[in-house]
Coordinates of C-alpha atoms in Angstrom, one line a residue:
X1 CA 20.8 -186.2 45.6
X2 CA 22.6 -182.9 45.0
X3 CA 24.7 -181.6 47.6
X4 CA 24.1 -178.3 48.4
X5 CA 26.3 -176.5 51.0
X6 CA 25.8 -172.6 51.7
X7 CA 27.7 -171.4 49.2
X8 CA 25.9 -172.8 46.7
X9 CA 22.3 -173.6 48.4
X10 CA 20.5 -171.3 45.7
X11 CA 20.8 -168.6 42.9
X12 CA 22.2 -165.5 44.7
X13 CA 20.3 -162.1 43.4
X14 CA 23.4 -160.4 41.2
X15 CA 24.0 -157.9 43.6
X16 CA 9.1 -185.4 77.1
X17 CA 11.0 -183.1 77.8
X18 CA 12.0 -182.4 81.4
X19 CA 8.9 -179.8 82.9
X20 CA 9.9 -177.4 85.3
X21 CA 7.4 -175.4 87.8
X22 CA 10.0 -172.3 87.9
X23 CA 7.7 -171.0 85.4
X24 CA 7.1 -167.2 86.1
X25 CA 4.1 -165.1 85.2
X26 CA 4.7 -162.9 82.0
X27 CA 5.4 -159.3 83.8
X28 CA 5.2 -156.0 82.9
X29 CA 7.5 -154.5 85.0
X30 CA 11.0 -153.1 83.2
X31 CA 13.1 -154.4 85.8
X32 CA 11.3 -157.5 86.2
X33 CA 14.5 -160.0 85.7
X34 CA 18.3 -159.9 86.4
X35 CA 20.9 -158.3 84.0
X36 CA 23.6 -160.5 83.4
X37 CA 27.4 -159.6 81.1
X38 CA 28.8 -161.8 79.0
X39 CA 32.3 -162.1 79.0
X40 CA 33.0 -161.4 75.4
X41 CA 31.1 -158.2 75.5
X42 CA 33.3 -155.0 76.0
X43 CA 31.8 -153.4 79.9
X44 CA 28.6 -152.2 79.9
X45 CA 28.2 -151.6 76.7
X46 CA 24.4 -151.2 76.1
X47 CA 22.7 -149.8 72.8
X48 CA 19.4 -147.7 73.0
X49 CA 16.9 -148.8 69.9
X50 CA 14.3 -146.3 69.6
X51 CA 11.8 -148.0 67.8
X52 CA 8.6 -147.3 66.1
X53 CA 6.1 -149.2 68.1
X54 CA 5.3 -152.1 70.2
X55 CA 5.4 -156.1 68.7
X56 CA 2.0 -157.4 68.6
X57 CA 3.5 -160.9 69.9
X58 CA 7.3 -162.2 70.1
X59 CA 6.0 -165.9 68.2
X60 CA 7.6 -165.0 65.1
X61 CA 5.3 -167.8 63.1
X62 CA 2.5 -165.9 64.2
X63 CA 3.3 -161.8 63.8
X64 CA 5.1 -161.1 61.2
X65 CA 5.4 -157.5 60.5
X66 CA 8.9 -156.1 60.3
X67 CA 7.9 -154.7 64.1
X68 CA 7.4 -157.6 65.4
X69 CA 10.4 -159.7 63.8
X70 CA 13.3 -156.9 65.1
X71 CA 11.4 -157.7 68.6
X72 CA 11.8 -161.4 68.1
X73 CA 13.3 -163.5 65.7
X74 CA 16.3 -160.4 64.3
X75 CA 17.4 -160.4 68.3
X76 CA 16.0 -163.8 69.9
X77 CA 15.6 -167.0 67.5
X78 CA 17.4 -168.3 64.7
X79 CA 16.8 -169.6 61.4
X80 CA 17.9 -173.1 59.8
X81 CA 19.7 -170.5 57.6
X82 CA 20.0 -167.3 57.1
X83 CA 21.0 -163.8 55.0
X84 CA 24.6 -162.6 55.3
X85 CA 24.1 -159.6 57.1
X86 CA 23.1 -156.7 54.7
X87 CA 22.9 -159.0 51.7
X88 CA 20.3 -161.5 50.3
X89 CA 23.4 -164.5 50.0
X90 CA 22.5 -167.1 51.6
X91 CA 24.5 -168.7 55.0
X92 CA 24.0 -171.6 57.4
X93 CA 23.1 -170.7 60.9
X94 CA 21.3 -173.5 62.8
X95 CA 21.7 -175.9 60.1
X96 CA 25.6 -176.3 58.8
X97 CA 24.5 -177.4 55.2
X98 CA 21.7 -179.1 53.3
X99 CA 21.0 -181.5 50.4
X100 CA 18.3 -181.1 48.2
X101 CA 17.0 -183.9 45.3
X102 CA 16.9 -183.6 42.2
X103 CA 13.3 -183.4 41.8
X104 CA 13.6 -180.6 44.1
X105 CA 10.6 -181.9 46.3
X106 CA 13.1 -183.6 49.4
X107 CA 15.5 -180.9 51.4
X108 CA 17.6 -182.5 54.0
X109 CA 18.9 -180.5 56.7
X110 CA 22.0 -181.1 58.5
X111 CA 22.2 -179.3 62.1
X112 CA 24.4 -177.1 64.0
X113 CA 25.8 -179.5 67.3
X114 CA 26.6 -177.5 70.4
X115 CA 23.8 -174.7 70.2
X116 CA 22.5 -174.1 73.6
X117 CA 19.0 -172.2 73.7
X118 CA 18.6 -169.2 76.4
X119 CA 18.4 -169.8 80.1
X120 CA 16.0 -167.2 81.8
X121 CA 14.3 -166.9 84.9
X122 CA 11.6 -168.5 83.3
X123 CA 13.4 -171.6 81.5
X124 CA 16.5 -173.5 82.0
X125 CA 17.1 -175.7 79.2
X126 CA 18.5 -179.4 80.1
X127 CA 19.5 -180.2 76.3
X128 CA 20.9 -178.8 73.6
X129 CA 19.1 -177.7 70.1
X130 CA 18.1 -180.9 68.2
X131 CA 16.1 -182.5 65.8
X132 CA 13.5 -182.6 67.9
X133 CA 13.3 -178.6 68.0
X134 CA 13.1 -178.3 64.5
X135 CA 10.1 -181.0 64.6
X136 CA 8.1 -179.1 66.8
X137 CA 8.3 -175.7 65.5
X138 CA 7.1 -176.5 62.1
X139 CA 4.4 -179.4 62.7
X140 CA 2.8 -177.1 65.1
X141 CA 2.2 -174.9 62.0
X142 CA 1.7 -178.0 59.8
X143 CA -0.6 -180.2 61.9
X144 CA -3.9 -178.4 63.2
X145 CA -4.0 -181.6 65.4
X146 CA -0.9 -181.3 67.4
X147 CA -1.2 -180.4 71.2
X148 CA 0.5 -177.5 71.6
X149 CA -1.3 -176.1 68.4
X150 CA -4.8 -177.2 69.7
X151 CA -3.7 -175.8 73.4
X152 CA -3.0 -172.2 71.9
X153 CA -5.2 -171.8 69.4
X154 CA -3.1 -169.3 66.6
X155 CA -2.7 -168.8 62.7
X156 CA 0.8 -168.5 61.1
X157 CA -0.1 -166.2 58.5
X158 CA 3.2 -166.9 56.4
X159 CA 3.5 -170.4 56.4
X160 CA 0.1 -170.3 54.6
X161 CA 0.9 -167.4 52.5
X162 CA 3.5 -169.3 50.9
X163 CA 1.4 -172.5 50.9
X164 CA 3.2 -174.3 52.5
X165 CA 0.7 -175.7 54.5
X166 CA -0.6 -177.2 51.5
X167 CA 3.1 -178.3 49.9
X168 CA 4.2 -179.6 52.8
X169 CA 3.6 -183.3 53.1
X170 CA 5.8 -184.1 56.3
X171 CA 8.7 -183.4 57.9
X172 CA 10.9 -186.6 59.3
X173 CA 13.5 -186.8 61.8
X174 CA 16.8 -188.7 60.8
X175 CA 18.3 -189.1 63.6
X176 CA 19.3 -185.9 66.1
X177 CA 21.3 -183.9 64.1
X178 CA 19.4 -184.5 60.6
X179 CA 15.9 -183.8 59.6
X180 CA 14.4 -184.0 56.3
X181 CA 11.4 -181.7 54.6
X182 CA 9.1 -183.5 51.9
X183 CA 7.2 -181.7 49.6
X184 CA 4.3 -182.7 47.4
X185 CA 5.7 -180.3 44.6
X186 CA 8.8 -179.3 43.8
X187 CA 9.7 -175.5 44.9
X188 CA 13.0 -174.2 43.9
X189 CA 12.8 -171.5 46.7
X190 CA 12.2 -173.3 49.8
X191 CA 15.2 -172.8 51.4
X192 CA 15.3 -169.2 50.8
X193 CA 11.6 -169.2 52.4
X194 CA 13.3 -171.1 55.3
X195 CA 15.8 -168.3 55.8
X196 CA 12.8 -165.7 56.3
X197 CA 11.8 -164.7 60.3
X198 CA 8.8 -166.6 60.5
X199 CA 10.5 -169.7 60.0
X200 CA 12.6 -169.1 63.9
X201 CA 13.3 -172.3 65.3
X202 CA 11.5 -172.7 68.9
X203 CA 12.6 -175.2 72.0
X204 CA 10.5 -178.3 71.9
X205 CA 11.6 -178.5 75.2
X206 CA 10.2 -175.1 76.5
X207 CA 7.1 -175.9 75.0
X208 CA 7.0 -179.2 76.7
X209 CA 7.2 -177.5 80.0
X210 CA 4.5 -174.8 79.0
X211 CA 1.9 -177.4 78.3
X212 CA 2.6 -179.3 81.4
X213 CA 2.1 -176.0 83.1
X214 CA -1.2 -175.2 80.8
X215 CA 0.9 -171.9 80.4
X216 CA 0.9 -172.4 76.4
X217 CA 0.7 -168.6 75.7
X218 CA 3.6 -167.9 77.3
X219 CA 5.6 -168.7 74.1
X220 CA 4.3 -165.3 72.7
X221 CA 5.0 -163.5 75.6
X222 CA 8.3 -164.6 77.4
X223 CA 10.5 -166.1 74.4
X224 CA 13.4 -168.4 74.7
X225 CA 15.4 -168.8 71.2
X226 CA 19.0 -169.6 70.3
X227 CA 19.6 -165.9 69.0
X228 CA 22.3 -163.4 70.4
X229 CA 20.3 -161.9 72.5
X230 CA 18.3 -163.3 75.5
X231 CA 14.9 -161.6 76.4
X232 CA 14.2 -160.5 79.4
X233 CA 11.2 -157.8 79.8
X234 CA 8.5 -155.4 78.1
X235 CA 6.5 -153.4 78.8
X236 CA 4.1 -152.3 76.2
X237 CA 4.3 -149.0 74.9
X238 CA 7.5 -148.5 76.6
X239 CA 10.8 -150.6 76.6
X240 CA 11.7 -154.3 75.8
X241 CA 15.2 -155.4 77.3
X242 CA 17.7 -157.6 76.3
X243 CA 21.2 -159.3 77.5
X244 CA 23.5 -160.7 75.2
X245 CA 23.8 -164.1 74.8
X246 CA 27.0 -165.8 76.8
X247 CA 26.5 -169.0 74.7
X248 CA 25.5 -167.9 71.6
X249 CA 27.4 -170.2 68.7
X250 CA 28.7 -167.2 66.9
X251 CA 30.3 -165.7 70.0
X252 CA 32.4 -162.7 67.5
X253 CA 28.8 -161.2 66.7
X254 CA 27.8 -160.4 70.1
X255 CA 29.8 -157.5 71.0
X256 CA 26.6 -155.9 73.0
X257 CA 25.6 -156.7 76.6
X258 CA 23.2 -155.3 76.4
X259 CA 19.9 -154.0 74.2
X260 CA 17.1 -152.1 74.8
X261 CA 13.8 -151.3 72.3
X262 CA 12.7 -147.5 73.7
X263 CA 9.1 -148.3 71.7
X264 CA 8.9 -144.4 70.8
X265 CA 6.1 -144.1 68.0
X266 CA 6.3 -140.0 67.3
X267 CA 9.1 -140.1 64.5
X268 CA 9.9 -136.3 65.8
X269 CA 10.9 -137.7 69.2
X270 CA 12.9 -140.4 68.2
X271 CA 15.1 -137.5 66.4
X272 CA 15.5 -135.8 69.7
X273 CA 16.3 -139.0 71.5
X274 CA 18.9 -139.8 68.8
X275 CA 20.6 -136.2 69.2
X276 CA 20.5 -136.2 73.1
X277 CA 21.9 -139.5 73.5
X278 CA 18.9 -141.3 74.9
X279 CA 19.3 -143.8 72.0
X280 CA 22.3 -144.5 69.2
X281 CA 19.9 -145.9 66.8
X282 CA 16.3 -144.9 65.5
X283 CA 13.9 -146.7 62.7
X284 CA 12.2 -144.6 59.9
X285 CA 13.0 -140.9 60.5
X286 CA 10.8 -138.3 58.4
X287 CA 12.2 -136.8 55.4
X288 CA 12.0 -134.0 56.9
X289 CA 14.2 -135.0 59.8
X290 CA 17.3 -136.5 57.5
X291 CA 18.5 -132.8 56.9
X292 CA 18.5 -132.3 60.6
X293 CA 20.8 -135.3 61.4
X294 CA 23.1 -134.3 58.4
X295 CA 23.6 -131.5 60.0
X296 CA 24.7 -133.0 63.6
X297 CA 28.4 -133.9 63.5
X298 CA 27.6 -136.5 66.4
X299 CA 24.9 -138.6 63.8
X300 CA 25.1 -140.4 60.9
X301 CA 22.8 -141.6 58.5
X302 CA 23.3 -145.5 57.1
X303 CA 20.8 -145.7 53.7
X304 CA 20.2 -147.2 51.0
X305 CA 17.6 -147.8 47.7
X306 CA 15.1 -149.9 49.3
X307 CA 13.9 -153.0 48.5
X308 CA 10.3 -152.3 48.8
X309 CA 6.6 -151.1 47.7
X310 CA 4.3 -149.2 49.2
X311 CA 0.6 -149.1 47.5
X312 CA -3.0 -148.7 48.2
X313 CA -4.9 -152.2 47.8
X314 CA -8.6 -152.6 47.0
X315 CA -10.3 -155.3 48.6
X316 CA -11.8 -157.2 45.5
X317 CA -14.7 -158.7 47.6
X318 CA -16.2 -156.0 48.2
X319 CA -18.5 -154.1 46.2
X320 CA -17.9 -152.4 43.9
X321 CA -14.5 -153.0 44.2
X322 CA -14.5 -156.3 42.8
X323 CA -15.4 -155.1 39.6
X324 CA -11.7 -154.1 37.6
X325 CA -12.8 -150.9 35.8
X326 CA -13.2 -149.8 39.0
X327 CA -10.2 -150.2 40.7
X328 CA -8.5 -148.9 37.4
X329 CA -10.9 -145.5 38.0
X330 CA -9.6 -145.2 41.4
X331 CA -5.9 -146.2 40.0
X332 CA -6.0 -143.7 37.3
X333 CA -7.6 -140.4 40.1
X334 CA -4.1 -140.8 41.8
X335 CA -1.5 -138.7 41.3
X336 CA 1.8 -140.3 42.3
X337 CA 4.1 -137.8 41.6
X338 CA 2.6 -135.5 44.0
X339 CA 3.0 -138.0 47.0
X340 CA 6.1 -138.9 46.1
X341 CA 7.4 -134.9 46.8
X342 CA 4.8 -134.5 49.9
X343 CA 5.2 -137.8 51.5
X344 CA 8.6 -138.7 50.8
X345 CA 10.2 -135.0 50.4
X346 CA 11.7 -137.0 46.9
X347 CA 13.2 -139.7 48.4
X348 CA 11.4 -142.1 46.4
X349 CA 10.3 -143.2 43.0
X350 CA 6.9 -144.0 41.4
X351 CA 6.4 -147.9 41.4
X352 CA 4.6 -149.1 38.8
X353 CA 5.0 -152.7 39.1
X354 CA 4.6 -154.9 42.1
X355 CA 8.2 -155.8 42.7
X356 CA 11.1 -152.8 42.8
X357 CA 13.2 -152.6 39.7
X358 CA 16.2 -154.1 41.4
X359 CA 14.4 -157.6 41.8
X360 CA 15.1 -160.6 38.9
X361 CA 12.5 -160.4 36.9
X362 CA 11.3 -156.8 36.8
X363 CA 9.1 -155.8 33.6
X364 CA 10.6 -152.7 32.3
X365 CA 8.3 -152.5 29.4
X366 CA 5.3 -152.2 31.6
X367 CA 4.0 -148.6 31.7
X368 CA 1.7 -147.0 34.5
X369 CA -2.1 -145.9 33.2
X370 CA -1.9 -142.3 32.6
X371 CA -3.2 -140.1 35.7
X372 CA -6.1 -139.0 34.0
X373 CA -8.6 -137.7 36.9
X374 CA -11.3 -136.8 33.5
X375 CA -11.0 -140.0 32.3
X376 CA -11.0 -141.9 35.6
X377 CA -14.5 -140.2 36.2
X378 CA -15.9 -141.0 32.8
X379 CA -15.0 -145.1 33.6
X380 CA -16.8 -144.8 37.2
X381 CA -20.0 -143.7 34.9
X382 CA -19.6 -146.1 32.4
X383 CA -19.4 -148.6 35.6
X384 CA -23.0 -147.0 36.8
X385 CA -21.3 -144.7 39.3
X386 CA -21.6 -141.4 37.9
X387 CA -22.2 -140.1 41.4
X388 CA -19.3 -141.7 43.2
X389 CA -19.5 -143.8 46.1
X390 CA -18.3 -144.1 49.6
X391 CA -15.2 -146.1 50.8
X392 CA -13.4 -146.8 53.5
X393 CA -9.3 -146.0 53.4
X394 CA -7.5 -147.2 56.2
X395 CA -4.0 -145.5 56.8
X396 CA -1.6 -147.1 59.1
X397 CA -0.2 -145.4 62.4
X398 CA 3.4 -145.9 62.4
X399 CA 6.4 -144.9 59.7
X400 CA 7.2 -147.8 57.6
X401 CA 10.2 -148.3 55.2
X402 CA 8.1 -147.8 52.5
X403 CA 5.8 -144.9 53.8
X404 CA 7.3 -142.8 56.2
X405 CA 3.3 -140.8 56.5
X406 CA 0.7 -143.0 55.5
X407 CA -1.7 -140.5 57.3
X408 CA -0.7 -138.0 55.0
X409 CA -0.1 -140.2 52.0
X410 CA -4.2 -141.1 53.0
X411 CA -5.4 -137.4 52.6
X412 CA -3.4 -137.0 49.7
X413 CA -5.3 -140.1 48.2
X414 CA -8.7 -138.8 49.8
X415 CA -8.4 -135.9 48.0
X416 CA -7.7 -137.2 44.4
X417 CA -11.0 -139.4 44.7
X418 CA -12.5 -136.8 46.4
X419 CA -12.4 -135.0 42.4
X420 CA -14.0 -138.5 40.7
X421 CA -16.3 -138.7 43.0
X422 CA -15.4 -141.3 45.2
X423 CA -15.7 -140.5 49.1
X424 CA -13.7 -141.8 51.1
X425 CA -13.4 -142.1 54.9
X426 CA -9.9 -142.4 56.6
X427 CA -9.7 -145.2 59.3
X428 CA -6.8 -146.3 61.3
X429 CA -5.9 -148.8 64.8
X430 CA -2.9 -149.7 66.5
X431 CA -0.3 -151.5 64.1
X432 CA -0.6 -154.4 65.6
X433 CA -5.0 -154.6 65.8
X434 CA -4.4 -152.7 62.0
X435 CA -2.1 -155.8 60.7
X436 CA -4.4 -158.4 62.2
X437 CA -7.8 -157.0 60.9
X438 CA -6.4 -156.0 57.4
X439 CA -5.2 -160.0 56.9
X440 CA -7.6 -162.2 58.8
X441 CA -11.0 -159.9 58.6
X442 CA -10.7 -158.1 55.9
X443 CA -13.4 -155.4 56.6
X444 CA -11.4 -152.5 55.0
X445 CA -12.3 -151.1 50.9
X446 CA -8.7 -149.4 50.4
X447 CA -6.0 -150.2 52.4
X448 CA -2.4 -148.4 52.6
X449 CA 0.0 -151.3 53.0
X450 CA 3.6 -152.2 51.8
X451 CA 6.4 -154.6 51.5
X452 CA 9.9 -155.2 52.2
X453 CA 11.5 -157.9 50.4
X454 CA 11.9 -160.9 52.7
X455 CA 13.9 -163.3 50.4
X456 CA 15.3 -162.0 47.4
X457 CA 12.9 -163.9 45.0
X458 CA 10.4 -162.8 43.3
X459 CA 7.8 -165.2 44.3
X460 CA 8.1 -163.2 47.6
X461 CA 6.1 -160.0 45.7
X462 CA 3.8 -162.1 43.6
X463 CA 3.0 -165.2 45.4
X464 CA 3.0 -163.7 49.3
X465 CA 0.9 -160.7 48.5
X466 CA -1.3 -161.7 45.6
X467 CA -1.7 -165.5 45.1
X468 CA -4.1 -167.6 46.3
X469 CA -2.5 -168.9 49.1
X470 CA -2.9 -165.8 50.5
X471 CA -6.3 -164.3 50.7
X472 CA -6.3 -165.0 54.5
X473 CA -3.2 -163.6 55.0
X474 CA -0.8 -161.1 53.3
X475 CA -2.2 -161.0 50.1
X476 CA -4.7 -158.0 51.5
X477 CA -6.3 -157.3 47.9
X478 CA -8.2 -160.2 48.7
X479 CA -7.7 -161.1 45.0
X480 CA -7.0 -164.5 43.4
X481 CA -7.0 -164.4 40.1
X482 CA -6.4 -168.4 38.2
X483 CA -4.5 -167.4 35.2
X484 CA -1.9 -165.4 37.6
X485 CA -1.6 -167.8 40.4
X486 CA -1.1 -170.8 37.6
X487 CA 1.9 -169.0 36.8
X488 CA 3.4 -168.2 40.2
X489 CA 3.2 -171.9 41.0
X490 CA 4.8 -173.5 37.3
X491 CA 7.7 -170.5 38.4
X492 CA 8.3 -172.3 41.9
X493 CA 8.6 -175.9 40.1
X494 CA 11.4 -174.5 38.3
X495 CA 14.9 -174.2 38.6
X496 CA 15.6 -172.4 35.2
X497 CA 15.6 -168.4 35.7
X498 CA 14.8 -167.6 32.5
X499 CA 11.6 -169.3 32.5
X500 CA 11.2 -168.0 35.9
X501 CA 11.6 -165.0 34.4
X502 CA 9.3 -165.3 31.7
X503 CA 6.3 -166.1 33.8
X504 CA 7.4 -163.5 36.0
X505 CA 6.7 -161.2 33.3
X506 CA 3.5 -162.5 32.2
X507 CA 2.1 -162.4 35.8
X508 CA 2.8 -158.6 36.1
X509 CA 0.9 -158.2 32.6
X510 CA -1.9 -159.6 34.7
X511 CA -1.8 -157.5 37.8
X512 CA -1.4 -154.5 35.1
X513 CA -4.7 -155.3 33.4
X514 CA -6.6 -156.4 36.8
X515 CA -5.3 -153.7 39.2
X516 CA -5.5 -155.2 42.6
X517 CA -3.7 -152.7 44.3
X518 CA -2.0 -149.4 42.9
X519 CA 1.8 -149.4 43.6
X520 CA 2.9 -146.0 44.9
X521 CA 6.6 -145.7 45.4
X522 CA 9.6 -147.5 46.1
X523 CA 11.5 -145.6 49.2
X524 CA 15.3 -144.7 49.8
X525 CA 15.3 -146.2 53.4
X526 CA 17.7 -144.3 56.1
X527 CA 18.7 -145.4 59.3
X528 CA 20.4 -142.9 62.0
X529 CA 22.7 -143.8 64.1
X530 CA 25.0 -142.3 66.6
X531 CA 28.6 -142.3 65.4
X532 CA 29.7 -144.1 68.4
X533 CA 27.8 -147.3 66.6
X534 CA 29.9 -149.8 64.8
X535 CA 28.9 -152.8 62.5
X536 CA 26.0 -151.7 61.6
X537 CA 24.4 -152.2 58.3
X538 CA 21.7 -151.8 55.9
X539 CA 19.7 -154.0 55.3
X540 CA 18.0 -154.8 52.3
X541 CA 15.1 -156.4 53.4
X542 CA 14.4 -153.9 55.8
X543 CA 15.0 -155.4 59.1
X544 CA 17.2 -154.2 62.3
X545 CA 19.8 -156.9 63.2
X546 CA 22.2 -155.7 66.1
X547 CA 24.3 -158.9 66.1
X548 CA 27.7 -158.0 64.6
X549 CA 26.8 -154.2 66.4
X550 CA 29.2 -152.3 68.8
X551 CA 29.7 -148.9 70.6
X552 CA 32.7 -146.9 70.3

């Protein structure tokens, strides 16, 4: 076995259970549950959020959009390990370190003693976090036989995108503090996968109690996690509210006592919030709005080159979108630069590749097909569509990191089709109904989607959005190509990163030539803040952590 402890745990990029019948019913009432002060957290210090829109779920195996991970696993749960705040370097959180063999197929986790999960109105836990916790949260994704599973019936659309529900073989308890993860193959970046959102570790013993109740959905509606915060009421649309956490095991990073989500989806009123006080911190302002806060002597803007993609995918089972001289018509009719000044007022760049040019791997001597709107409509005729065709292009409602106006970006896009031919109709639902019909149904032509790197690896751009593994899930091309995903699955089985890095490269020959989505721009993500707000940081991957966060 190789020992592997956090510092060196992987490659860092360069830069029954006791049941309780005190179970409440999940309420939507703000001030539905006592607000309690920890004693490390300076008076009533409380920090507005206003956030773009409202979780879909607070299960973080089950909704996994940056929305709904700030919501859940950034404030409530923890990982086994985690990313250093504002970096992609690895760190232990609930597990203190981890061995890993030399076949790279059997990790071996070694756990955090002392970590007390949340005690709500809802739950009082009679343990501490174990084994046993670890257990459950991942065999209820593993096993589609195990009770709670069957009880609340649920997909975790990550833990399949990254096949893991295939790789996995089992998961055995050591004794209490020590579990152990066997793989069928070997997969150099598990633990990095482990670090990601979805994999929060849940209370075995909360779910115990839930089942014994028949209240199994509650687990996605009143959370109870090991995070610094402690949940304590939503209301949809409107407000989620959180305490700090008196026990947390990193007592220094909860300097909050309290945290509040205003869920405020007009980005031109979360500006106004910010600059009358209402809130100290607000997710993805305008372009147009960045001047405005530069200008305000009480704001400050926190940014950074983001570690992301937005693009428009074509669903390859549909007609005639499956066929690739298609897609590459429709690729060719758009003219990127000209979003890149409308949508993002210049504060992007045009992506060409499916991966930003900060991440390992990158293939600089890839080169975009020329936007050629004459020639794109000559290859629709040669395809027997001289006339066009209609299409649906779905345009998300809220600002993401990598499209701040996918409305806009949409018409734009309409409109360069619109000269080929191609009609297309704009369609749009709430994030959360948008998210779950674009992975699991799959009834959209175009979609405008994106991604913020989750792990620092580049398997995270290739494998999650366009293998296999993920038709069903993130990968929203609906596109599984052999000769690509055979490559994405050699590069997990080895530890070498030049190899890696050589069937990196071949891969994003392949998505080049076969176009299943058109990459749009990589975004400069901003983040205003109040000056009053302290330790906060940006993130690369995109998410909001307010652990380590304080007011002056």
């Amino acid at each position: 076995m190789i020992k592997r402890s956090f510092q060196h745990a992987m490659p860092v990029l360069r830069r029954a259970v006791r049941a309780s019948l005190a179970i409440v019913s999940f309420s939507l009432a703000v001030t539905a549950f006592p607000v309690c002060s920890p004693a490390n957290a300076a008076g009533n210090n409380t920090l507005v959020f206003c956030t773009e829109g409202s979780p879909a779920g607070f299960d973080p195996g089950q909704h996994t959009t940056s929305t709904d991970f700030d919501a859940s696993s950034n404030a409530v749960y923890n990982e086994l390990v985690q990313f250093r705040r504002g970096t992609l370097d690895l760190e232990p959180a609930l597990a203190t370190s981890w061995d890993v063999s030399d076949d790279q197929r059997t990790y071996t986790f070694h756990l955090r003693h002392g970590v007390k999960f949340h005690t709500t109105a809802w739950f009082k836990p009679t343990r501490d976090f174990d084994a046993d916790d670890v257990l459950f949260t991942f065999n209820r994704m593993l096993n589609p036989d195990d009770p709670f599973r069957k009880a609340y019936p649920t997909s975790f659309p990550y833990f399949s995108d990254l096949g893991f529900d295939k790789n996995l073989e089992r998961i055995d308890k050591v004794d209490d503090y020590t579990v152990r993860f066997q793989l069928k193959q070997p997969d150099v970046i598990f633990v990095r996968n482990l670090a990601m959102a979805f994999a929060s570790v849940l209370s075995a013993e909360y779910a115990a109690q839930l089942s014994t109740a028949h209240r199994e959905a509650d687990i996605n509606q009143l959370p109870v996690g090991t995070g610094p915060f402690v949940f304590r009421s939503y209301q949809k649309d409107a407000l989620i509210r959180y305490d700090a956490n008196p026990d947390y095991w990193r007592p220094e990073d909860v300097k909050l006592a309290h945290l509040i989500f205003a869920i405020t989806p007009d980005p031109g009123v979360r500006v106004q919030k910010l600059a009358s006080g209402e809130c100290q911190v607000s997710a993805f302002p305008r372009p147009a709005d960045l001047e405005v806060v530069k200008r305000n002597p009480d704001l400050t803007l926190i940014s950074g080159v983001g570690f992301n993609v937005g693009f428009v995918a074509y669903n390859t089972q549909h007609t005639p979108l499956d066929r690739v001289e298609v897609r590459r018509a429709l690729d060719m009719a758009i003219d990127k630069p000209a979003i890149i000044k409308a949508v993002f007022a210049g504060n992007a760049t045009v992506a060409t590749n499916p991966m930003p040019p900060s991440q390992w791997s990158y293939d600089k001597q890839l080169k975009d097909a020329p936007y050629d709107p004459a020639k794109a409509k000559a290859l629709l005729a040669q395809a027997g569509f001289p006339n066009g065709f209609d299409i649906s292009l779905w345009a998300m409602p809220v600002q993401r990191p990598y499209n701040p106006n996918a409305q806009l970006m949409a018409q734009l896009i309409q409109q360069d089709w619109a000269n080929i031919g191609v009609r297309a109709k704009i369609v749009s639902y709430e994030w959360g109904e948008y998210n779950r019909r674009a992975k699991q149904g799959g009834e959209h032509d175009a979609i405008l989607y994106g991604w913020s790197g989750d792990n620092g690896d580049p398997d995270n751009w290739l494998g999650t959005l366009l293998g296999c593994d993920a038709v069903h899930g993130s990968n929203v091309s609906k596109w599984c190509d052999p000769a690509f995903n055979a490559l994405i699955v050699k590069a997990r089985s080895s530890s070498d990163t030049a190899v890696r890095t050589t069937l990196y490269e071949q891969a994003q020959v392949i998505f080049k030539q076969q176009v299943p989505y058109t990459p749009i721009a990589h975004s400069i993500v901003s983040l205003p803040a109040s000056t009053r707000v302290k330790g906060l940081v940006f993130s690369p991957l995109g998410s909001h952590r307010f652990d380590g966060v304080w007011l002056e």
